[in-house]
Amino acid sequence: MLCGSSVPIVGQRDRATQVFGDPGLSKRSLLAGKPQLSWSTSRSKPEKENSLMKTLKISALLLFAAALVLPFALTSSVEGQGATEALTTQMDARLDDSDLFNGLGTLGAAVNECTNPAVAGRSFRDNKAIFEEVEHVGDGLGPIYNDVACSNCHQAPVTGHISQINEFRVADANGNPPPGTQTLVQDRAIDPDAQEHINTGFPLHEFRSTRTVLGDGFVEAINSNTLVANVNNEPFAQRGQLRTVAVLEAPGNNRTGRFGHKSQHASLFSFSADAYLNEMGITSSLLPTENNIFGASSAAFDTVADPEDAGNEDVGAFTDFMRSLRAPGRGPITADVTAGSSLFDAVGCAVCHTRNFTTSATGTIINGGAFTVPAALGNKIIHPFSDFALHNIGTSAGIGGEAGVNDRFATTTIALWGVRAKVRFMMQGNTMTIFDTIQVHGGQAATARDNFNLGLNSTQKNQLIAFVLSL
């Protein structure tokens, strides 16, 4: 992104080979099934049980589960032909920045703010330094905010991944936000009189955990048609809901959402502007108005003229950084992990936690014309373990406020890639083990949970858990 420009132009060199594939649904894309489950390298033979009845019960459950997921294993994505695997990071903080860099743009020289301050859009390391930069009141921080740097919420074990930080949301008994404001309650303020406080009129409370942005450039490059075809191939009882959302940098244009706990954004530029405002209180030309303080104006506390990031330089740097990140890599593949991979499919986890996607071809114009998929992101095979659709699995407090969501209890399937670096799980971050995480799955995920509980013996359960913790 060029400094001062409000529209991303990364990938513009590919305009000679533009492919207009995203806006409408083609017959070809609707007929494309789920990608092949290439990470299931082999199937382990289940251990024999002493009880014949238990064996028969387990066999029946696994046969049912296998029938449920068989279409997913036998079909492949049309877009996947000729594609190559996306670059992955080891997520090791001891390694150089090059382990994070996927090749979009240039890596650049190491940044030292005293001698060569970062310049937005110049290089991966420039944009990373801006992503890690601490904001101050003079920069426009606040009046209400959650943290002072993007990396404070995306830093464990490497910049771009997750953290222990949760955001807090409230709503009335019907899931609606407080009048004149939103469901998000900021934890901090630049003045005590600006601090938000909830009252008894809003009994619904919910924490939402930080999600990784590693690999999100590839997720952004998934064709909307591919997401639709994938969800259409899910069994009706488990089928997720995809949202069509506005692309902020391309007014009047919509696209299938994929970022956030409610899939509220389709582009990383929109996501960056949203996070800059809601997490740090810094406005941009895309979102130029400060949030109210629980329904009251915050103008009296706002000392910097809006929009504070008027040219979207920071928003552009955040976007370019995320687009240049590799996808999370796998841990060691042991015999138990390989066996657990097959069991993950057999019990039905892969229905919602989609293993494979292939990104759009290089040159495809997306985001309402605001971004062209570059070679570093185009025609790449990724393994996010999410369908990016909303499902009601019985764990949400029902806090709504999002347009186009017909079930306020539905939330976006969490991508499992990189989960081995987490210590708390689920959207709320309220479970500490994979076993407990599986147990709280209900609603549309109840079948998979029950197949795990009733269809697997203890060895198989541990193998499935080992597989998840290898992601």
Short mmCIF file of C-alpha atoms in Angstrom, two decimals:
data_model
loop_
_atom_site.label_atom_id
_atom_site.label_comp_id
_atom_site.label_asym_id
_atom_site.label_seq_id
_atom_site.Cartn_x
_atom_site.Cartn_y
_atom_site.Cartn_z
CA MET A 1 0.00 0.00 0.00
CA LEU A 2 1.29 3.44 -0.90
CA CYS A 3 1.40 6.01 1.89
CA GLY A 4 -1.61 8.29 1.85
CA SER A 5 -3.73 5.96 -0.25
CA SER A 6 -7.00 4.68 1.20
CA VAL A 7 -7.27 1.70 -1.14
CA PRO A 8 -4.91 -1.28 -1.04
CA ILE A 9 -3.07 -1.94 -4.29
CA VAL A 10 -1.01 -5.00 -3.33
CA GLY A 11 -1.08 -7.34 -6.30
CA GLN A 12 -1.87 -4.63 -8.84
CA ARG A 13 0.91 -5.98 -11.05
CA ASP A 14 -1.35 -8.98 -11.69
CA ARG A 15 -4.09 -6.94 -13.33
CA ALA A 16 -2.97 -8.13 -16.75
CA THR A 17 -4.23 -11.57 -15.80
CA GLN A 18 -7.37 -10.60 -13.90
CA VAL A 19 -9.94 -13.29 -13.23
CA PHE A 20 -13.40 -12.10 -12.33
CA GLY A 21 -14.40 -15.08 -10.24
CA ASP A 22 -15.70 -13.83 -6.90
CA PRO A 23 -18.90 -11.76 -7.23
CA GLY A 24 -21.43 -14.32 -8.50
CA LEU A 25 -22.10 -18.00 -8.05
CA SER A 26 -21.13 -20.10 -11.03
CA LYS A 27 -22.61 -23.51 -11.83
CA ARG A 28 -19.10 -24.92 -11.72
CA SER A 29 -18.45 -23.64 -8.22
CA LEU A 30 -21.79 -24.82 -6.88
CA LEU A 31 -21.09 -28.33 -8.14
CA ALA A 32 -17.62 -28.39 -6.56
CA GLY A 33 -17.58 -30.48 -3.42
CA LYS A 34 -15.41 -30.43 -0.34
CA PRO A 35 -11.65 -30.50 -0.85
CA GLN A 36 -9.89 -33.80 -0.34
CA LEU A 37 -8.88 -34.58 3.21
CA SER A 38 -5.24 -34.87 2.30
CA TRP A 39 -4.03 -34.55 5.89
CA SER A 40 -5.55 -37.95 6.69
CA THR A 41 -2.61 -39.98 5.47
CA SER A 42 -3.85 -43.32 6.75
CA ARG A 43 -6.61 -44.97 8.71
CA SER A 44 -5.83 -46.79 11.89
CA LYS A 45 -7.61 -50.02 12.73
CA PRO A 46 -9.74 -49.53 15.87
CA GLU A 47 -8.71 -51.52 18.90
CA LYS A 48 -10.82 -54.61 19.67
CA GLU A 49 -13.09 -54.37 22.69
CA ASN A 50 -13.78 -57.21 25.10
CA SER A 51 -17.51 -56.74 24.89
CA LEU A 52 -19.22 -57.73 21.64
CA MET A 53 -22.11 -55.39 22.35
CA LYS A 54 -19.78 -52.45 22.85
CA THR A 55 -18.01 -53.35 19.62
CA LEU A 56 -21.29 -53.40 17.75
CA LYS A 57 -22.36 -50.09 19.26
CA ILE A 58 -19.05 -48.44 18.43
CA SER A 59 -19.12 -49.86 14.91
CA ALA A 60 -22.63 -48.57 14.33
CA LEU A 61 -21.75 -45.12 15.56
CA LEU A 62 -18.60 -44.92 13.47
CA LEU A 63 -20.42 -46.21 10.40
CA PHE A 64 -23.01 -43.50 10.89
CA ALA A 65 -20.31 -40.88 11.31
CA ALA A 66 -18.42 -42.20 8.30
CA ALA A 67 -21.58 -41.95 6.21
CA LEU A 68 -21.99 -38.41 7.47
CA VAL A 69 -18.54 -37.29 6.39
CA LEU A 70 -17.92 -39.60 3.41
CA PRO A 71 -18.96 -37.00 0.81
CA PHE A 72 -16.36 -34.65 2.27
CA ALA A 73 -13.58 -37.19 1.86
CA LEU A 74 -14.44 -38.31 -1.65
CA THR A 75 -14.94 -34.99 -3.39
CA SER A 76 -12.35 -32.43 -4.29
CA SER A 77 -12.28 -28.74 -5.05
CA VAL A 78 -12.20 -27.77 -8.71
CA GLU A 79 -9.97 -24.87 -7.80
CA GLY A 80 -7.49 -27.25 -6.17
CA GLN A 81 -6.11 -28.66 -9.42
CA GLY A 82 -2.54 -27.53 -10.02
CA ALA A 83 -2.39 -25.72 -6.69
CA THR A 84 0.59 -25.77 -4.34
CA GLU A 85 0.79 -25.87 -0.56
CA ALA A 86 0.89 -22.49 1.19
CA LEU A 87 4.04 -21.64 3.11
CA THR A 88 3.78 -22.30 6.85
CA THR A 89 5.53 -20.90 9.90
CA GLN A 90 7.00 -22.97 12.73
CA MET A 91 5.59 -20.37 15.17
CA ASP A 92 8.94 -20.31 16.96
CA ALA A 93 9.82 -16.92 18.47
CA ARG A 94 13.51 -17.81 18.32
CA LEU A 95 13.46 -17.80 14.52
CA ASP A 96 14.01 -14.88 12.17
CA ASP A 97 11.13 -12.90 10.65
CA SER A 98 11.67 -14.82 7.43
CA ASP A 99 9.88 -17.78 9.02
CA LEU A 100 6.72 -15.64 9.16
CA PHE A 101 7.03 -14.10 5.68
CA ASN A 102 5.08 -15.72 2.84
CA GLY A 103 6.79 -13.86 0.00
CA LEU A 104 4.22 -11.13 -0.67
CA GLY A 105 6.29 -7.99 -1.27
CA THR A 106 9.77 -7.81 0.21
CA LEU A 107 11.11 -8.97 3.58
CA GLY A 108 13.12 -5.77 4.08
CA ALA A 109 15.79 -4.83 6.57
CA ALA A 110 15.43 -5.05 10.34
CA VAL A 111 13.71 -1.95 11.73
CA ASN A 112 15.27 0.27 14.39
CA GLU A 113 12.98 3.19 15.19
CA CYS A 114 15.97 5.31 16.20
CA THR A 115 17.83 4.98 12.91
CA ASN A 116 15.42 3.69 10.27
CA PRO A 117 11.81 4.09 11.39
CA ALA A 118 9.22 1.88 9.76
CA VAL A 119 7.40 3.17 6.70
CA ALA A 120 3.98 1.70 5.93
CA GLY A 121 3.92 -0.45 2.84
CA ARG A 122 7.68 -0.55 2.32
CA SER A 123 8.42 -4.10 3.46
CA PHE A 124 7.19 -6.95 5.62
CA ARG A 125 9.45 -5.85 8.48
CA ASP A 126 8.24 -2.25 8.19
CA ASN A 127 4.63 -3.36 8.43
CA LYS A 128 5.42 -5.76 11.27
CA ALA A 129 7.02 -2.92 13.24
CA ILE A 130 3.89 -0.81 12.77
CA PHE A 131 1.72 -3.77 13.82
CA GLU A 132 3.83 -3.95 17.00
CA GLU A 133 3.99 -0.18 17.58
CA VAL A 134 2.63 1.13 20.89
CA GLU A 135 0.02 3.87 20.43
CA HIS A 136 -0.23 6.90 22.71
CA VAL A 137 -2.90 9.48 23.47
CA GLY A 138 -1.18 11.89 21.12
CA ASP A 139 -1.60 9.35 18.32
CA GLY A 140 -5.33 9.21 18.95
CA LEU A 141 -5.47 6.34 21.43
CA GLY A 142 -8.91 6.18 23.08
CA PRO A 143 -10.90 7.76 24.59
CA ILE A 144 -11.99 4.15 25.22
CA TYR A 145 -9.88 1.21 24.14
CA ASN A 146 -8.75 -2.33 24.96
CA ASP A 147 -5.01 -2.23 24.30
CA VAL A 148 -2.21 -0.12 22.86
CA ALA A 149 -0.82 -2.29 20.04
CA CYS A 150 -2.10 -4.89 17.60
CA SER A 151 0.61 -7.28 18.73
CA ASN A 152 -0.56 -7.15 22.34
CA CYS A 153 -3.54 -9.25 21.29
CA HIS A 154 -1.68 -11.20 18.61
CA GLN A 155 1.72 -12.17 20.02
CA ALA A 156 1.97 -15.69 21.42
CA PRO A 157 4.31 -17.29 20.55
CA VAL A 158 4.94 -15.04 17.53
CA THR A 159 3.53 -11.76 16.29
CA GLY A 160 0.29 -12.49 14.48
CA HIS A 161 -0.91 -15.43 16.54
CA ILE A 162 -3.05 -15.40 19.68
CA SER A 163 -2.86 -14.12 23.26
CA GLN A 164 -4.45 -14.63 26.63
CA ILE A 165 -6.54 -11.48 26.15
CA ASN A 166 -10.34 -11.69 25.83
CA GLU A 167 -12.70 -8.91 24.88
CA PHE A 168 -15.95 -8.41 26.79
CA ARG A 169 -19.43 -8.05 25.32
CA VAL A 170 -22.83 -7.28 26.87
CA ALA A 171 -26.43 -7.14 25.66
CA ASP A 172 -29.96 -6.94 26.94
CA ALA A 173 -32.04 -10.07 27.48
CA ASN A 174 -32.87 -10.20 23.77
CA GLY A 175 -29.25 -9.94 22.67
CA ASN A 176 -29.44 -6.28 21.64
CA PRO A 177 -26.63 -3.79 22.32
CA PRO A 178 -27.09 -0.84 24.68
CA PRO A 179 -28.83 2.07 22.90
CA GLY A 180 -26.48 4.32 21.00
CA THR A 181 -23.49 2.03 21.28
CA GLN A 182 -22.33 -1.53 20.58
CA THR A 183 -22.03 -4.79 22.47
CA LEU A 184 -18.27 -4.41 22.99
CA VAL A 185 -17.25 -2.94 26.35
CA GLN A 186 -13.75 -1.47 26.26
CA ASP A 187 -11.56 -2.33 29.23
CA ARG A 188 -9.66 0.95 29.38
CA ALA A 189 -10.08 4.69 29.01
CA ILE A 190 -7.76 7.69 28.89
CA ASP A 191 -9.81 9.39 31.65
CA PRO A 192 -11.63 7.79 34.62
CA ASP A 193 -14.78 9.69 33.67
CA ALA A 194 -14.71 8.02 30.27
CA GLN A 195 -14.52 4.47 31.63
CA GLU A 196 -17.43 2.30 30.56
CA HIS A 197 -19.53 0.61 33.24
CA ILE A 198 -22.34 -1.84 32.58
CA ASN A 199 -25.61 -1.84 34.50
CA THR A 200 -28.28 -4.37 35.42
CA GLY A 201 -30.26 -3.67 32.27
CA PHE A 202 -27.83 -5.75 30.26
CA PRO A 203 -27.73 -9.23 31.79
CA LEU A 204 -26.06 -11.07 28.90
CA HIS A 205 -22.28 -11.14 29.29
CA GLU A 206 -19.70 -12.92 27.18
CA PHE A 207 -15.94 -13.01 26.74
CA ARG A 208 -14.52 -13.54 23.26
CA SER A 209 -10.99 -14.76 22.80
CA THR A 210 -8.35 -13.47 20.41
CA ARG A 211 -8.15 -15.31 17.09
CA THR A 212 -4.99 -15.82 15.10
CA VAL A 213 -4.27 -13.70 12.03
CA LEU A 214 -1.56 -16.09 10.80
CA GLY A 215 -2.57 -17.28 7.34
CA ASP A 216 -5.39 -14.75 7.05
CA GLY A 217 -4.11 -13.48 3.71
CA PHE A 218 -4.84 -16.92 2.31
CA VAL A 219 -8.27 -16.97 3.97
CA GLU A 220 -9.08 -13.61 2.39
CA ALA A 221 -8.12 -15.07 -0.99
CA ILE A 222 -10.63 -17.94 -0.78
CA ASN A 223 -13.30 -17.41 -3.42
CA SER A 224 -16.73 -16.72 -1.98
CA ASN A 225 -18.13 -19.38 -4.30
CA THR A 226 -15.81 -21.93 -2.72
CA LEU A 227 -17.13 -21.12 0.76
CA VAL A 228 -20.72 -21.37 -0.45
CA ALA A 229 -20.16 -24.71 -2.19
CA ASN A 230 -18.44 -26.05 0.91
CA VAL A 231 -21.32 -25.14 3.21
CA ASN A 232 -23.90 -26.44 0.73
CA ASN A 233 -22.15 -29.80 0.92
CA GLU A 234 -22.58 -30.01 4.70
CA PRO A 235 -25.38 -32.23 6.06
CA PHE A 236 -28.51 -30.17 6.60
CA ALA A 237 -28.53 -30.62 10.38
CA GLN A 238 -24.96 -29.36 10.68
CA ARG A 239 -25.05 -26.82 7.84
CA GLY A 240 -23.59 -23.45 8.72
CA GLN A 241 -24.76 -19.98 7.78
CA LEU A 242 -22.57 -17.72 5.67
CA ARG A 243 -22.92 -13.95 5.92
CA THR A 244 -22.75 -11.39 3.16
CA VAL A 245 -21.06 -8.27 4.55
CA ALA A 246 -20.00 -4.86 3.31
CA VAL A 247 -16.46 -4.27 2.06
CA LEU A 248 -15.64 -0.96 3.74
CA GLU A 249 -12.89 0.05 1.29
CA ALA A 250 -15.21 -0.54 -1.69
CA PRO A 251 -18.50 1.19 -0.82
CA GLY A 252 -21.54 -0.52 -2.28
CA ASN A 253 -19.78 -3.88 -2.60
CA ASN A 254 -20.48 -6.97 -0.52
CA ARG A 255 -18.67 -10.26 -0.07
CA THR A 256 -18.93 -13.44 1.98
CA GLY A 257 -17.69 -12.77 5.52
CA ARG A 258 -14.93 -14.87 7.08
CA PHE A 259 -13.15 -12.83 9.78
CA GLY A 260 -14.28 -12.37 13.38
CA HIS A 261 -16.41 -14.38 15.79
CA LYS A 262 -19.49 -13.58 13.71
CA SER A 263 -17.80 -13.53 10.26
CA GLN A 264 -18.44 -9.80 10.25
CA HIS A 265 -15.70 -8.93 7.77
CA ALA A 266 -14.68 -10.24 4.36
CA SER A 267 -11.52 -8.19 3.81
CA LEU A 268 -8.44 -7.64 5.94
CA PHE A 269 -8.53 -3.93 5.19
CA SER A 270 -12.04 -3.71 6.69
CA PHE A 271 -11.00 -5.93 9.60
CA SER A 272 -7.96 -3.73 10.31
CA ALA A 273 -10.00 -0.52 10.34
CA ASP A 274 -12.56 -2.13 12.64
CA ALA A 275 -9.90 -3.37 15.09
CA TYR A 276 -8.08 -0.03 15.08
CA LEU A 277 -11.28 1.72 16.13
CA ASN A 278 -12.74 -0.84 18.52
CA GLU A 279 -9.57 -2.13 20.17
CA MET A 280 -7.49 1.07 20.25
CA GLY A 281 -10.00 3.84 19.66
CA ILE A 282 -8.20 5.17 16.59
CA THR A 283 -10.35 6.30 13.70
CA SER A 284 -9.59 6.07 9.99
CA SER A 285 -11.23 7.31 6.83
CA LEU A 286 -13.16 4.02 6.67
CA LEU A 287 -14.50 4.39 10.23
CA PRO A 288 -14.06 8.09 11.06
CA THR A 289 -16.34 8.35 14.10
CA GLU A 290 -15.33 7.52 17.68
CA ASN A 291 -17.39 5.02 19.64
CA ASN A 292 -19.83 6.33 22.21
CA ILE A 293 -19.19 5.67 25.89
CA PHE A 294 -22.07 3.37 26.71
CA GLY A 295 -24.47 5.53 24.74
CA ALA A 296 -22.96 8.92 25.61
CA SER A 297 -20.74 10.95 23.32
CA SER A 298 -16.99 10.62 23.82
CA ALA A 299 -16.23 13.94 22.12
CA ALA A 300 -15.29 15.72 25.36
CA PHE A 301 -12.41 13.28 25.88
CA ASP A 302 -11.19 13.12 22.28
CA THR A 303 -8.14 15.37 21.96
CA VAL A 304 -7.07 14.41 18.42
CA ALA A 305 -9.04 15.38 15.34
CA ASP A 306 -10.83 12.55 13.54
CA PRO A 307 -10.05 10.61 11.50
CA GLU A 308 -6.76 10.07 13.29
CA ASP A 309 -5.38 7.71 10.62
CA ALA A 310 -6.72 9.95 7.88
CA GLY A 311 -4.70 8.43 5.05
CA ASN A 312 -5.15 4.86 6.28
CA GLU A 313 -1.37 4.42 6.45
CA ASP A 314 -1.57 2.39 9.65
CA VAL A 315 -4.63 0.44 8.52
CA GLY A 316 -2.81 -0.31 5.28
CA ALA A 317 0.32 -1.45 7.13
CA PHE A 318 -1.70 -3.78 9.35
CA THR A 319 -3.40 -5.19 6.27
CA ASP A 320 -0.19 -5.69 4.32
CA PHE A 321 1.44 -7.37 7.30
CA MET A 322 -1.39 -9.86 7.73
CA ARG A 323 -1.52 -10.61 4.02
CA SER A 324 2.20 -11.38 4.11
CA LEU A 325 2.01 -13.88 6.97
CA ARG A 326 2.49 -17.59 6.51
CA ALA A 327 -0.12 -20.07 7.71
CA PRO A 328 0.40 -21.87 11.04
CA GLY A 329 2.52 -24.99 10.65
CA ARG A 330 2.00 -28.44 12.10
CA GLY A 331 3.69 -30.04 15.08
CA PRO A 332 5.34 -33.48 15.01
CA ILE A 333 3.31 -36.15 13.18
CA THR A 334 3.40 -39.25 15.39
CA ALA A 335 1.58 -42.55 14.94
CA ASP A 336 -1.08 -41.37 17.40
CA VAL A 337 -1.51 -38.11 15.50
CA THR A 338 -1.99 -40.00 12.24
CA ALA A 339 -4.54 -42.31 13.83
CA GLY A 340 -6.29 -39.35 15.44
CA SER A 341 -6.56 -37.61 12.08
CA SER A 342 -8.76 -40.42 10.74
CA LEU A 343 -10.84 -40.43 13.91
CA PHE A 344 -11.33 -36.66 13.63
CA ASP A 345 -13.11 -37.32 10.34
CA ALA A 346 -14.94 -40.43 11.50
CA VAL A 347 -16.72 -38.79 14.43
CA GLY A 348 -17.76 -35.79 12.33
CA CYS A 349 -15.46 -32.98 13.50
CA ALA A 350 -14.44 -32.25 9.91
CA VAL A 351 -18.01 -31.39 8.92
CA CYS A 352 -17.55 -27.88 10.35
CA HIS A 353 -13.78 -27.83 10.85
CA THR A 354 -13.06 -28.04 7.12
CA ARG A 355 -9.53 -29.28 6.52
CA ASN A 356 -8.63 -27.96 3.10
CA PHE A 357 -9.36 -24.95 0.95
CA THR A 358 -7.68 -23.74 -2.22
CA THR A 359 -7.41 -19.99 -2.72
CA SER A 360 -8.46 -18.11 -5.83
CA ALA A 361 -6.19 -18.04 -8.86
CA THR A 362 -3.49 -15.41 -9.09
CA GLY A 363 -4.98 -12.27 -10.64
CA THR A 364 -8.50 -12.77 -9.28
CA ILE A 365 -10.07 -9.45 -8.29
CA ILE A 366 -11.77 -9.58 -4.89
CA ASN A 367 -13.12 -7.19 -2.25
CA GLY A 368 -15.21 -5.24 -4.72
CA GLY A 369 -12.20 -4.47 -6.90
CA ALA A 370 -10.01 -3.23 -4.05
CA PHE A 371 -7.56 -6.14 -4.09
CA THR A 372 -6.08 -8.44 -6.69
CA VAL A 373 -4.86 -11.83 -5.50
CA PRO A 374 -1.05 -11.92 -5.95
CA ALA A 375 1.07 -14.95 -6.76
CA ALA A 376 2.11 -15.38 -3.11
CA LEU A 377 -1.53 -15.99 -2.15
CA GLY A 378 -3.07 -17.36 -5.34
CA ASN A 379 -3.90 -21.03 -5.99
CA LYS A 380 -2.56 -22.12 -2.60
CA ILE A 381 -3.78 -25.09 -0.57
CA ILE A 382 -4.40 -24.24 3.08
CA HIS A 383 -5.61 -26.24 6.08
CA PRO A 384 -7.50 -23.88 8.41
CA PHE A 385 -9.92 -26.45 9.90
CA SER A 386 -12.86 -24.06 9.66
CA ASP A 387 -15.72 -23.54 7.24
CA PHE A 388 -15.88 -19.84 8.25
CA ALA A 389 -19.63 -20.26 8.66
CA LEU A 390 -21.78 -19.64 11.72
CA HIS A 391 -23.17 -22.57 13.70
CA ASN A 392 -25.24 -22.79 16.85
CA ILE A 393 -23.37 -25.24 19.08
CA GLY A 394 -25.03 -24.16 22.31
CA THR A 395 -22.14 -22.23 23.83
CA SER A 396 -22.99 -18.62 22.97
CA ALA A 397 -24.74 -16.21 25.33
CA GLY A 398 -26.85 -15.04 22.40
CA ILE A 399 -25.36 -11.58 22.08
CA GLY A 400 -26.39 -10.38 18.64
CA GLY A 401 -26.45 -7.02 16.93
CA GLU A 402 -24.97 -8.32 13.67
CA ALA A 403 -26.98 -7.75 10.51
CA GLY A 404 -27.78 -10.79 8.43
CA VAL A 405 -27.48 -13.36 11.23
CA ASN A 406 -30.77 -15.21 11.72
CA ASP A 407 -29.59 -17.01 14.86
CA ARG A 408 -27.99 -14.79 17.49
CA PHE A 409 -26.60 -17.88 19.23
CA ALA A 410 -24.58 -18.87 16.14
CA THR A 411 -20.84 -18.17 16.01
CA THR A 412 -18.15 -18.71 13.39
CA THR A 413 -16.31 -22.03 13.48
CA ILE A 414 -12.93 -21.40 15.09
CA ALA A 415 -10.04 -22.25 12.78
CA LEU A 416 -7.99 -24.93 14.52
CA TRP A 417 -4.71 -24.26 12.76
CA GLY A 418 -2.21 -23.04 15.34
CA VAL A 419 -4.31 -24.38 18.24
CA ARG A 420 -1.30 -26.20 19.70
CA ALA A 421 0.01 -22.79 20.82
CA LYS A 422 -3.12 -22.03 22.85
CA VAL A 423 -3.78 -22.75 26.52
CA ARG A 424 -7.49 -21.81 26.61
CA PHE A 425 -10.07 -22.88 24.06
CA MET A 426 -13.53 -22.11 22.67
CA MET A 427 -14.73 -18.64 21.68
CA GLN A 428 -14.93 -17.59 25.32
CA GLY A 429 -11.56 -19.08 26.26
CA ASN A 430 -13.32 -20.96 29.06
CA THR A 431 -12.02 -24.51 28.61
CA MET A 432 -8.51 -25.69 29.42
CA THR A 433 -8.35 -29.12 27.77
CA ILE A 434 -9.35 -30.45 24.36
CA PHE A 435 -11.45 -33.12 26.09
CA ASP A 436 -13.45 -30.47 27.97
CA THR A 437 -13.71 -28.41 24.80
CA ILE A 438 -15.33 -31.32 22.99
CA GLN A 439 -17.75 -31.84 25.90
CA VAL A 440 -19.21 -28.32 25.68
CA HIS A 441 -20.07 -28.79 22.01
CA GLY A 442 -23.84 -29.09 21.69
CA GLY A 443 -26.51 -28.05 19.22
CA GLN A 444 -25.28 -28.61 15.68
CA ALA A 445 -22.09 -30.18 17.07
CA ALA A 446 -23.83 -32.64 19.41
CA THR A 447 -23.55 -35.56 16.98
CA ALA A 448 -19.78 -35.22 16.72
CA ARG A 449 -19.50 -34.90 20.51
CA ASP A 450 -21.64 -37.98 21.08
CA ASN A 451 -19.69 -39.97 18.50
CA PHE A 452 -16.51 -39.05 20.36
CA ASN A 453 -17.93 -39.99 23.74
CA LEU A 454 -19.75 -43.19 22.76
CA GLY A 455 -17.94 -44.36 19.66
CA LEU A 456 -14.31 -44.19 20.73
CA ASN A 457 -12.40 -46.03 23.40
CA SER A 458 -9.95 -44.20 25.66
CA THR A 459 -6.98 -44.86 23.39
CA GLN A 460 -8.82 -43.50 20.38
CA LYS A 461 -9.99 -40.44 22.30
CA ASN A 462 -6.40 -39.66 23.23
CA GLN A 463 -5.34 -40.14 19.61
CA LEU A 464 -7.96 -37.67 18.38
CA ILE A 465 -6.86 -35.18 21.04
CA ALA A 466 -3.22 -35.70 20.02
CA PHE A 467 -4.19 -34.89 16.44
CA VAL A 468 -5.91 -31.65 17.43
CA LEU A 469 -2.89 -30.61 19.51
CA SER A 470 -0.65 -31.18 16.49
CA LEU A 471 -2.41 -28.44 14.52
#
